mmCIF file of C-alpha atoms in Angstrom:
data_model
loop_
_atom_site.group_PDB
_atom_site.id
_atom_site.type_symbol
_atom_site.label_atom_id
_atom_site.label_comp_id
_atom_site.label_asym_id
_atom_site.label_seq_id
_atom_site.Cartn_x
_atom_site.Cartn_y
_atom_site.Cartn_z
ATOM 1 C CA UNK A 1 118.965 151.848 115.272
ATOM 2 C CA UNK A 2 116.603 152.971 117.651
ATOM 3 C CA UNK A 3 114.706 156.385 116.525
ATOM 4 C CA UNK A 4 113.999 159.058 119.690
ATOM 5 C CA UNK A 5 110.205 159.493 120.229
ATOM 6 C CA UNK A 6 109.332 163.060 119.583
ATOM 7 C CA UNK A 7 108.948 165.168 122.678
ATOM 8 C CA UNK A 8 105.475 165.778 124.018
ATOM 9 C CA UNK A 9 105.613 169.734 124.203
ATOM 10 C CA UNK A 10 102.074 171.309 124.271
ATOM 11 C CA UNK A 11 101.788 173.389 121.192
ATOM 12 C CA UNK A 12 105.459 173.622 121.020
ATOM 13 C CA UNK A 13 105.321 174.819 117.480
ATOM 14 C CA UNK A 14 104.657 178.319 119.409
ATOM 15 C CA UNK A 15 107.758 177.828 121.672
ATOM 16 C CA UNK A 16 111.106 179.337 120.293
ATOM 17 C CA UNK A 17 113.416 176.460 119.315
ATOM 18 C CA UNK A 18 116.410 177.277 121.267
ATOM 19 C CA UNK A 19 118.738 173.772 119.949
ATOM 20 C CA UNK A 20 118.296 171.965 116.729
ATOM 21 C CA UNK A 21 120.493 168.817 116.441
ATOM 22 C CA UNK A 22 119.861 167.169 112.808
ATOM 23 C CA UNK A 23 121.809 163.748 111.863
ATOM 24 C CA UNK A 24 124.599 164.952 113.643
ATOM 25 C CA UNK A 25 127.449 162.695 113.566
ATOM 26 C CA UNK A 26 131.082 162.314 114.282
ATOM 27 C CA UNK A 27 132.690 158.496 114.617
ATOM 28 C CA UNK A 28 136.347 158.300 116.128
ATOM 29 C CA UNK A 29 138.943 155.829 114.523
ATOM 30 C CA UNK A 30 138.783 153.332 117.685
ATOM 31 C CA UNK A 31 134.889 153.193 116.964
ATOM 32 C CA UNK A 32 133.810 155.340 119.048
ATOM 33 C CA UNK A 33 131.709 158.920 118.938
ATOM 34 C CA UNK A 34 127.741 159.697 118.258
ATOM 35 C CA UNK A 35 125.887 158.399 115.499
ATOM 36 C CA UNK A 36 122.995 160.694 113.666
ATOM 37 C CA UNK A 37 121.503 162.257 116.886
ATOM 38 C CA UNK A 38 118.495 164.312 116.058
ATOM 39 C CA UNK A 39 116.738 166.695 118.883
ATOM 40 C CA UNK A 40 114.999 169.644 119.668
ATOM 41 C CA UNK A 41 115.283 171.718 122.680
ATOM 42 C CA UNK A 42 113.162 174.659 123.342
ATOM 43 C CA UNK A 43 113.200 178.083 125.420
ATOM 44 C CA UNK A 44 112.843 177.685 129.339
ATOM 45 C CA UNK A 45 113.650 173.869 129.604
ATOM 46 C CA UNK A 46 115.908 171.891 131.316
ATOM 47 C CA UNK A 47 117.196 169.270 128.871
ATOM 48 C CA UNK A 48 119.255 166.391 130.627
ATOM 49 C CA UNK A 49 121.488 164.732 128.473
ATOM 50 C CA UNK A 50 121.941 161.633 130.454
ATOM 51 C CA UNK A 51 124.646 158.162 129.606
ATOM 52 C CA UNK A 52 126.968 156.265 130.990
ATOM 53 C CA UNK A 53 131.054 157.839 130.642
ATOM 54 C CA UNK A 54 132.074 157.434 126.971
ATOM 55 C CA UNK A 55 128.494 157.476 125.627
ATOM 56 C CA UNK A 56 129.319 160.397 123.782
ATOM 57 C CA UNK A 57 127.950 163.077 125.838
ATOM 58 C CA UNK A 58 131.123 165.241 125.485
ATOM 59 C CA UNK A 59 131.639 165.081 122.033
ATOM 60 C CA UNK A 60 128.188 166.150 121.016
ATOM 61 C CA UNK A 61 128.432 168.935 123.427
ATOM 62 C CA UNK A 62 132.194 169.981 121.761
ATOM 63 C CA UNK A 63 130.350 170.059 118.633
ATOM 64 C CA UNK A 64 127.368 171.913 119.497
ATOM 65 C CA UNK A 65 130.058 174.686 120.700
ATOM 66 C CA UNK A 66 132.585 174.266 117.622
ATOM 67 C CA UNK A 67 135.238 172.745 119.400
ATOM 68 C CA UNK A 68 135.162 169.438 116.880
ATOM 69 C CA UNK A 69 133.655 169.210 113.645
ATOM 70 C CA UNK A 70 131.389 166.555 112.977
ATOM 71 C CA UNK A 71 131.757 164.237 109.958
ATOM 72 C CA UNK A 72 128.069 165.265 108.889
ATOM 73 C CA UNK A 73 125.211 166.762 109.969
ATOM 74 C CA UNK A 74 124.633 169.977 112.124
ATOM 75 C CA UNK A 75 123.612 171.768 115.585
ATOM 76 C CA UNK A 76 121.700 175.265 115.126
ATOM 77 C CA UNK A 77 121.301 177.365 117.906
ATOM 78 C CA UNK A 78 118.567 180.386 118.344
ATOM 79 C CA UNK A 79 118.292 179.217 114.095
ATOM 80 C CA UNK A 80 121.971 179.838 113.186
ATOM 81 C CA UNK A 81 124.573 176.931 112.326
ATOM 82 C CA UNK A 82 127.143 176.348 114.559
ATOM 83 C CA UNK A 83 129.260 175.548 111.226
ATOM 84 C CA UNK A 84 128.144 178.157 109.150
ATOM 85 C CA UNK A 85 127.410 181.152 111.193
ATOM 86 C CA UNK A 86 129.481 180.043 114.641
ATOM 87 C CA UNK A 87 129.417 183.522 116.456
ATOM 88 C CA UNK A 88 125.893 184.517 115.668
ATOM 89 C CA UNK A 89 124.753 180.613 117.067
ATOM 90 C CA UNK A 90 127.143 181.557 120.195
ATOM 91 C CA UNK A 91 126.347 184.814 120.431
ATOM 92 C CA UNK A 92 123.992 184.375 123.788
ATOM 93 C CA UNK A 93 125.146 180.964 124.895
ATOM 94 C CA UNK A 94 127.298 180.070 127.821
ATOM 95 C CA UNK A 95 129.023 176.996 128.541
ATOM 96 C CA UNK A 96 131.398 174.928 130.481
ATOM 97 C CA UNK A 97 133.049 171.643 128.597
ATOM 98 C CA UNK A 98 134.689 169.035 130.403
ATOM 99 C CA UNK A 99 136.826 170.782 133.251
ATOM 100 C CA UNK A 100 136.530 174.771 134.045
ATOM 101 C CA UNK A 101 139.650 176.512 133.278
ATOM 102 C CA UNK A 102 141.043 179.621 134.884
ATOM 103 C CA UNK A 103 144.042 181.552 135.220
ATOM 104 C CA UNK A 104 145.605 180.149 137.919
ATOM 105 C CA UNK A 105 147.551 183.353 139.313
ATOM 106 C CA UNK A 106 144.467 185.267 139.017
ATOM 107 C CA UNK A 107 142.034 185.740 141.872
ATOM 108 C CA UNK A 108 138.398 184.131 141.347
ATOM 109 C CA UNK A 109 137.320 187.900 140.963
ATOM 110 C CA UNK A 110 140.084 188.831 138.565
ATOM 111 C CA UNK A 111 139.692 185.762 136.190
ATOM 112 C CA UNK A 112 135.638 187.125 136.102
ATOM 113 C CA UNK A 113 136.562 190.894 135.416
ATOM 114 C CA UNK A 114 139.016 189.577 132.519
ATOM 115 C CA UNK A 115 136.293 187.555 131.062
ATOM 116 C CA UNK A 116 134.064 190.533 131.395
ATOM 117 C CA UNK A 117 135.937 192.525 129.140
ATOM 118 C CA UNK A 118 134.272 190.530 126.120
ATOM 119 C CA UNK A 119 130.939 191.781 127.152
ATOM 120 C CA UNK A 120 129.811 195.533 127.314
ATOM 121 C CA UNK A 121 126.862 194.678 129.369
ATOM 122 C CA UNK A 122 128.873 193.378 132.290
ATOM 123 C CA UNK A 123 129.887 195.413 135.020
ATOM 124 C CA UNK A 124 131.132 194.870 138.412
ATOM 125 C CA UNK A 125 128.176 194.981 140.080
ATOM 126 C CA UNK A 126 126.720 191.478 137.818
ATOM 127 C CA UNK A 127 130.731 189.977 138.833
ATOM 128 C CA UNK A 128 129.464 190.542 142.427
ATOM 129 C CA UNK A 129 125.953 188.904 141.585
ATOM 130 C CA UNK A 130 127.512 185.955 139.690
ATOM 131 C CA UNK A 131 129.623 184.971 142.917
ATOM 132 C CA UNK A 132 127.031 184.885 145.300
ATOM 133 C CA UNK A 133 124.467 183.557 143.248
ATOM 134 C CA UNK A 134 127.402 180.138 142.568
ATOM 135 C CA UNK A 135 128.141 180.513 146.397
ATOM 136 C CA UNK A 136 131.897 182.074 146.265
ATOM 137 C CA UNK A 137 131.535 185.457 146.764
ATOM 138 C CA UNK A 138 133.376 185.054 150.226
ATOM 139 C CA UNK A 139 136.187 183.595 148.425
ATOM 140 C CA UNK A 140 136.705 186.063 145.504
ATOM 141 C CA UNK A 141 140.057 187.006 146.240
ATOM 142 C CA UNK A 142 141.312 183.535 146.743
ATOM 143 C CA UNK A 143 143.641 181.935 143.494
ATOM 144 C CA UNK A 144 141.985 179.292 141.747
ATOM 145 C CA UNK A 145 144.761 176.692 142.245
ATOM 146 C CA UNK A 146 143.613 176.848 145.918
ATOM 147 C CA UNK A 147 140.152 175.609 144.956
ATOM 148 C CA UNK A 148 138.578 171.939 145.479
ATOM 149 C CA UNK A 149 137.065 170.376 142.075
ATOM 150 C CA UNK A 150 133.362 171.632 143.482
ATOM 151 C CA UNK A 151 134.621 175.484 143.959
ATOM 152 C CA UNK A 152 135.882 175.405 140.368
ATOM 153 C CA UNK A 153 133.075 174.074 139.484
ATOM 154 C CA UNK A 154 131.417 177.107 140.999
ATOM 155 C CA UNK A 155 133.923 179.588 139.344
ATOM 156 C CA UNK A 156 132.870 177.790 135.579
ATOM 157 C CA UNK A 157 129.493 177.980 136.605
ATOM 158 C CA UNK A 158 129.733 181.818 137.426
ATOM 159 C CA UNK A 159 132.048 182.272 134.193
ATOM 160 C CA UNK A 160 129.041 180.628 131.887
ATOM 161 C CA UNK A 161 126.264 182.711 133.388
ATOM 162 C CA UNK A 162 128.201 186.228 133.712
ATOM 163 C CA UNK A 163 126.649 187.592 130.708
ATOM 164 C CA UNK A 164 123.528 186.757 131.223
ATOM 165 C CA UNK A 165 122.901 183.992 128.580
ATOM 166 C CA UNK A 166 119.964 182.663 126.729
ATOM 167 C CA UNK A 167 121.183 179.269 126.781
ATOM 168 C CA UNK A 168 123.696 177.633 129.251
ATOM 169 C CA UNK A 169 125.389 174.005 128.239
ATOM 170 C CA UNK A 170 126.927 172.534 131.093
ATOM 171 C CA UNK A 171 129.123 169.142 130.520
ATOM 172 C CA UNK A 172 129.249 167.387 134.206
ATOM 173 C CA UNK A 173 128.380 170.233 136.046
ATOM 174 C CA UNK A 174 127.975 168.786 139.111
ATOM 175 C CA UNK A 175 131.443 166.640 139.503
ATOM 176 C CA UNK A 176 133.510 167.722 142.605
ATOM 177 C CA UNK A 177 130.667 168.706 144.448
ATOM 178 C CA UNK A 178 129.368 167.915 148.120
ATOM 179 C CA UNK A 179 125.419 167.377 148.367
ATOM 180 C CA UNK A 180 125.601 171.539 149.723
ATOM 181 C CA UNK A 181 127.331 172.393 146.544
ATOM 182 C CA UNK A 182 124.624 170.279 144.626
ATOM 183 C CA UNK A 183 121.566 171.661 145.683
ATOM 184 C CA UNK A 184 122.962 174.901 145.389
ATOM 185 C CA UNK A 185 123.536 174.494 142.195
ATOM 186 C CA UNK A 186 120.383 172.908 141.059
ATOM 187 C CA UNK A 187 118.265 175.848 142.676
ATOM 188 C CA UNK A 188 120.413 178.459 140.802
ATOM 189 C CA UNK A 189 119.574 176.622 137.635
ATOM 190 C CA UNK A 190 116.049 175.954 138.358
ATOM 191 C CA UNK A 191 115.543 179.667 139.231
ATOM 192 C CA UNK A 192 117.490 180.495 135.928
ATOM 193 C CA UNK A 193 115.204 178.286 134.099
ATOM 194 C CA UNK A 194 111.654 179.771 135.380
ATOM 195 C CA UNK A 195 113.337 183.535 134.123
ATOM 196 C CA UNK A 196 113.277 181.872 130.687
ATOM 197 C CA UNK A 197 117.443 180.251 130.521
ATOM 198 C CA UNK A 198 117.683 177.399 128.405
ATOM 199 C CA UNK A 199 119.988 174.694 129.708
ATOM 200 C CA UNK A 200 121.580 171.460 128.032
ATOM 201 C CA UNK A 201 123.130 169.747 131.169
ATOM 202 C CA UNK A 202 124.993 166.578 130.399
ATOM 203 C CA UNK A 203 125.926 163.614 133.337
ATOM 204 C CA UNK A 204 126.187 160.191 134.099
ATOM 205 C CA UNK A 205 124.399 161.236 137.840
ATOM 206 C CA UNK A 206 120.911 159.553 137.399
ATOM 207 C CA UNK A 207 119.364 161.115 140.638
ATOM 208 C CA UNK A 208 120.236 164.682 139.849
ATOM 209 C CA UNK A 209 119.116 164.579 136.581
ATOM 210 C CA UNK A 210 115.858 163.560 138.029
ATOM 211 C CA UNK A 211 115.880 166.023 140.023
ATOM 212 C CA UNK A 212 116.749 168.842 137.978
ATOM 213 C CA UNK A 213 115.761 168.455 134.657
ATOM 214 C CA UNK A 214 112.493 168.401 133.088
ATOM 215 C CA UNK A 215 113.212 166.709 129.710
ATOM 216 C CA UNK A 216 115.078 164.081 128.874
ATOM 217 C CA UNK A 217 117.467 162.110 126.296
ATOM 218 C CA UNK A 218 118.993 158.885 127.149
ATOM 219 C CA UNK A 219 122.382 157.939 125.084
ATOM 220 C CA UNK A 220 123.970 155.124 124.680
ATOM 221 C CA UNK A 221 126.951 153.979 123.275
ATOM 222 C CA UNK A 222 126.946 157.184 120.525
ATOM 223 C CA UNK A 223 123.244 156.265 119.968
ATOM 224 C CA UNK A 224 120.380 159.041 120.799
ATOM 225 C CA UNK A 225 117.555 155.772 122.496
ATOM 226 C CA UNK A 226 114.784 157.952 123.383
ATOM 227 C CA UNK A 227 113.725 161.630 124.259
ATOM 228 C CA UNK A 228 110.728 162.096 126.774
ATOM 229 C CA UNK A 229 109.621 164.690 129.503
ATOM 230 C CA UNK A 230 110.144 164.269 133.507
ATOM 231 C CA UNK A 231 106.549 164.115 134.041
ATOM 232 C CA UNK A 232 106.087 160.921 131.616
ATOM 233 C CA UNK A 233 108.490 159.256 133.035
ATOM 234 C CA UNK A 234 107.750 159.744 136.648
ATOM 235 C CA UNK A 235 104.199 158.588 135.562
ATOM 236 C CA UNK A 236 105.063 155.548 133.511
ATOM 237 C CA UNK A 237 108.490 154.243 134.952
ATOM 238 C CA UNK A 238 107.861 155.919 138.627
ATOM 239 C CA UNK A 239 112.125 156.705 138.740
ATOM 240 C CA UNK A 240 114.294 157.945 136.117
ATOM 241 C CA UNK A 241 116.383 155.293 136.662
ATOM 242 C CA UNK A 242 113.983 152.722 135.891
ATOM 243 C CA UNK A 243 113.609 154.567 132.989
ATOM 244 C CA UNK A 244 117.393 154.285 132.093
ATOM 245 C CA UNK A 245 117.372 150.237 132.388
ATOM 246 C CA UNK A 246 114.061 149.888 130.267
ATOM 247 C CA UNK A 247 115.726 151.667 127.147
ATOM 248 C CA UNK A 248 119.569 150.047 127.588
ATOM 249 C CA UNK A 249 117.521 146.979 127.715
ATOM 250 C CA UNK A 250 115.407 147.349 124.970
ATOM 251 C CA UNK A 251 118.437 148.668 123.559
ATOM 252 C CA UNK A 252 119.665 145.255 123.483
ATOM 253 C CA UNK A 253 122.533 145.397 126.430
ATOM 254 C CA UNK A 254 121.994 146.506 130.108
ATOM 255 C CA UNK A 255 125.236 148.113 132.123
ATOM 256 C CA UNK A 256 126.734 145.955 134.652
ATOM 257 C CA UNK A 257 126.439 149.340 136.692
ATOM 258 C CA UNK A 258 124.967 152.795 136.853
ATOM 259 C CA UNK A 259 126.617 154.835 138.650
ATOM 260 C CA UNK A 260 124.344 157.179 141.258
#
């Protein structure tokens, strides 16, 4: 087993630890699942969570959100368990897992203001902001089940940020997308980001995790290979991609193909 390299944060024992993943493990009958990941994310960064499909990208995500239990170990968030203390450790996160859901009768402003309900801080005024900022307010009072993949995509996206969370986990956010869509989103999260959001942001999309995220952790078949910043990478492997190869191939087996 291959152990992740600590991340280089400058005097990150200042920086509030926003996602602590310790030996966290859940293995499937038909072998497959993760296998004791251990990482640390921290407030304001962009942490790209970047395999191949069937890596185990989702299920770590489904049990950092307590979807699935995991055989052992555990995910805290802002310092509470996800196990033991679920709805203070999901009290300011926001997320999108797998494919957005919505009501399908519902309008794209409708399915917001019933979500709002959970939070007394929302109002219409942030459902307004939350649609333009994903790029649908013109479409609010179209159905859902009129929607492409990407303006879904959009409507989860607006859905995870409405109340304003500290942290945002996004599984595939960028699937359904044009290249419009996709550097829409990445400046919303970017922007996010610098106002002191934490994301998780899992994909298989090697050039938009470059471009997006600022710290990385490369899995591989349910194994955590190595955690390291944008910048060292950049510096050392001059693409993130070259990156990729040099730990699936110190790993022991390179892809046939990566998909871009």
């Amino acid at each position: 087993m291959l152990l992740a390299a600590p991340f280089p944060n400058q005097g990150s024992e200042n920086m509030e630890k926003v996602i602590e993943m310790k030996n966290l493990t859940k293995l499937y009958k038909n072998g497959r699942g993760i296998n004791d990941l251990n990482l640390d994310v921290y407030k304001g960064e962009i942490f790209g969570f970047l395999g191949p499909n069937g890596a185990g990208k989702t299920t770590a995500m489904k049990i950092m959100t307590g979807l699935i239990q995991p055989n052992r170990g555990d995910v805290k968030l802002f310092g509470h368990s996800v196990i033991e203390e679920y709805e203070k450790a999901m009290a300011d996160v926001g997320c999108i897992i797998e494919v957005p859901e919505a009501y399908s009768y519902l309008s794209a402003y409708e399915n917001l203001k019933q979500l709002a309900r959970f939070y007394p801080d929302v109002d219409e005024k942030r459902i307004e902001e939350v649609l333009e900022l994903t790029g649908i307010g013109r479409y609010k009072d179209e159905q859902p089940k009129r929607f492409s993949l990407g303006m879904k995509q959009r409507l989860g996206l607006a859905a995870a940020i409405l109340s304003r969370p500290k942290l945002v986990i996004l599984d595939e956010p960028l699937n359904g997308l044009d290249v419009e869509g996709m550097i829409d989103i990445r400046k919303l999260i970017l922007s996010l980001a610098k106002e002191g959001t934490t994301f998780f942001i899992s994909s298989h999309l090697i050039h938009d995790v470059e471009l997006t995220c600022n710290k990385i952790g490369i899995i591989y078949n349910g194994m955590l290979l190595n955690i390291q910043s944008m910048d060292d990478i950049l510096k050392n492997y001059a693409t993130l991609e070259n990156y990729f190869v040099s730990e699936v191939e110190s790993y022991g087996r390179l892809p046939s193909r990566i998909d871009q």
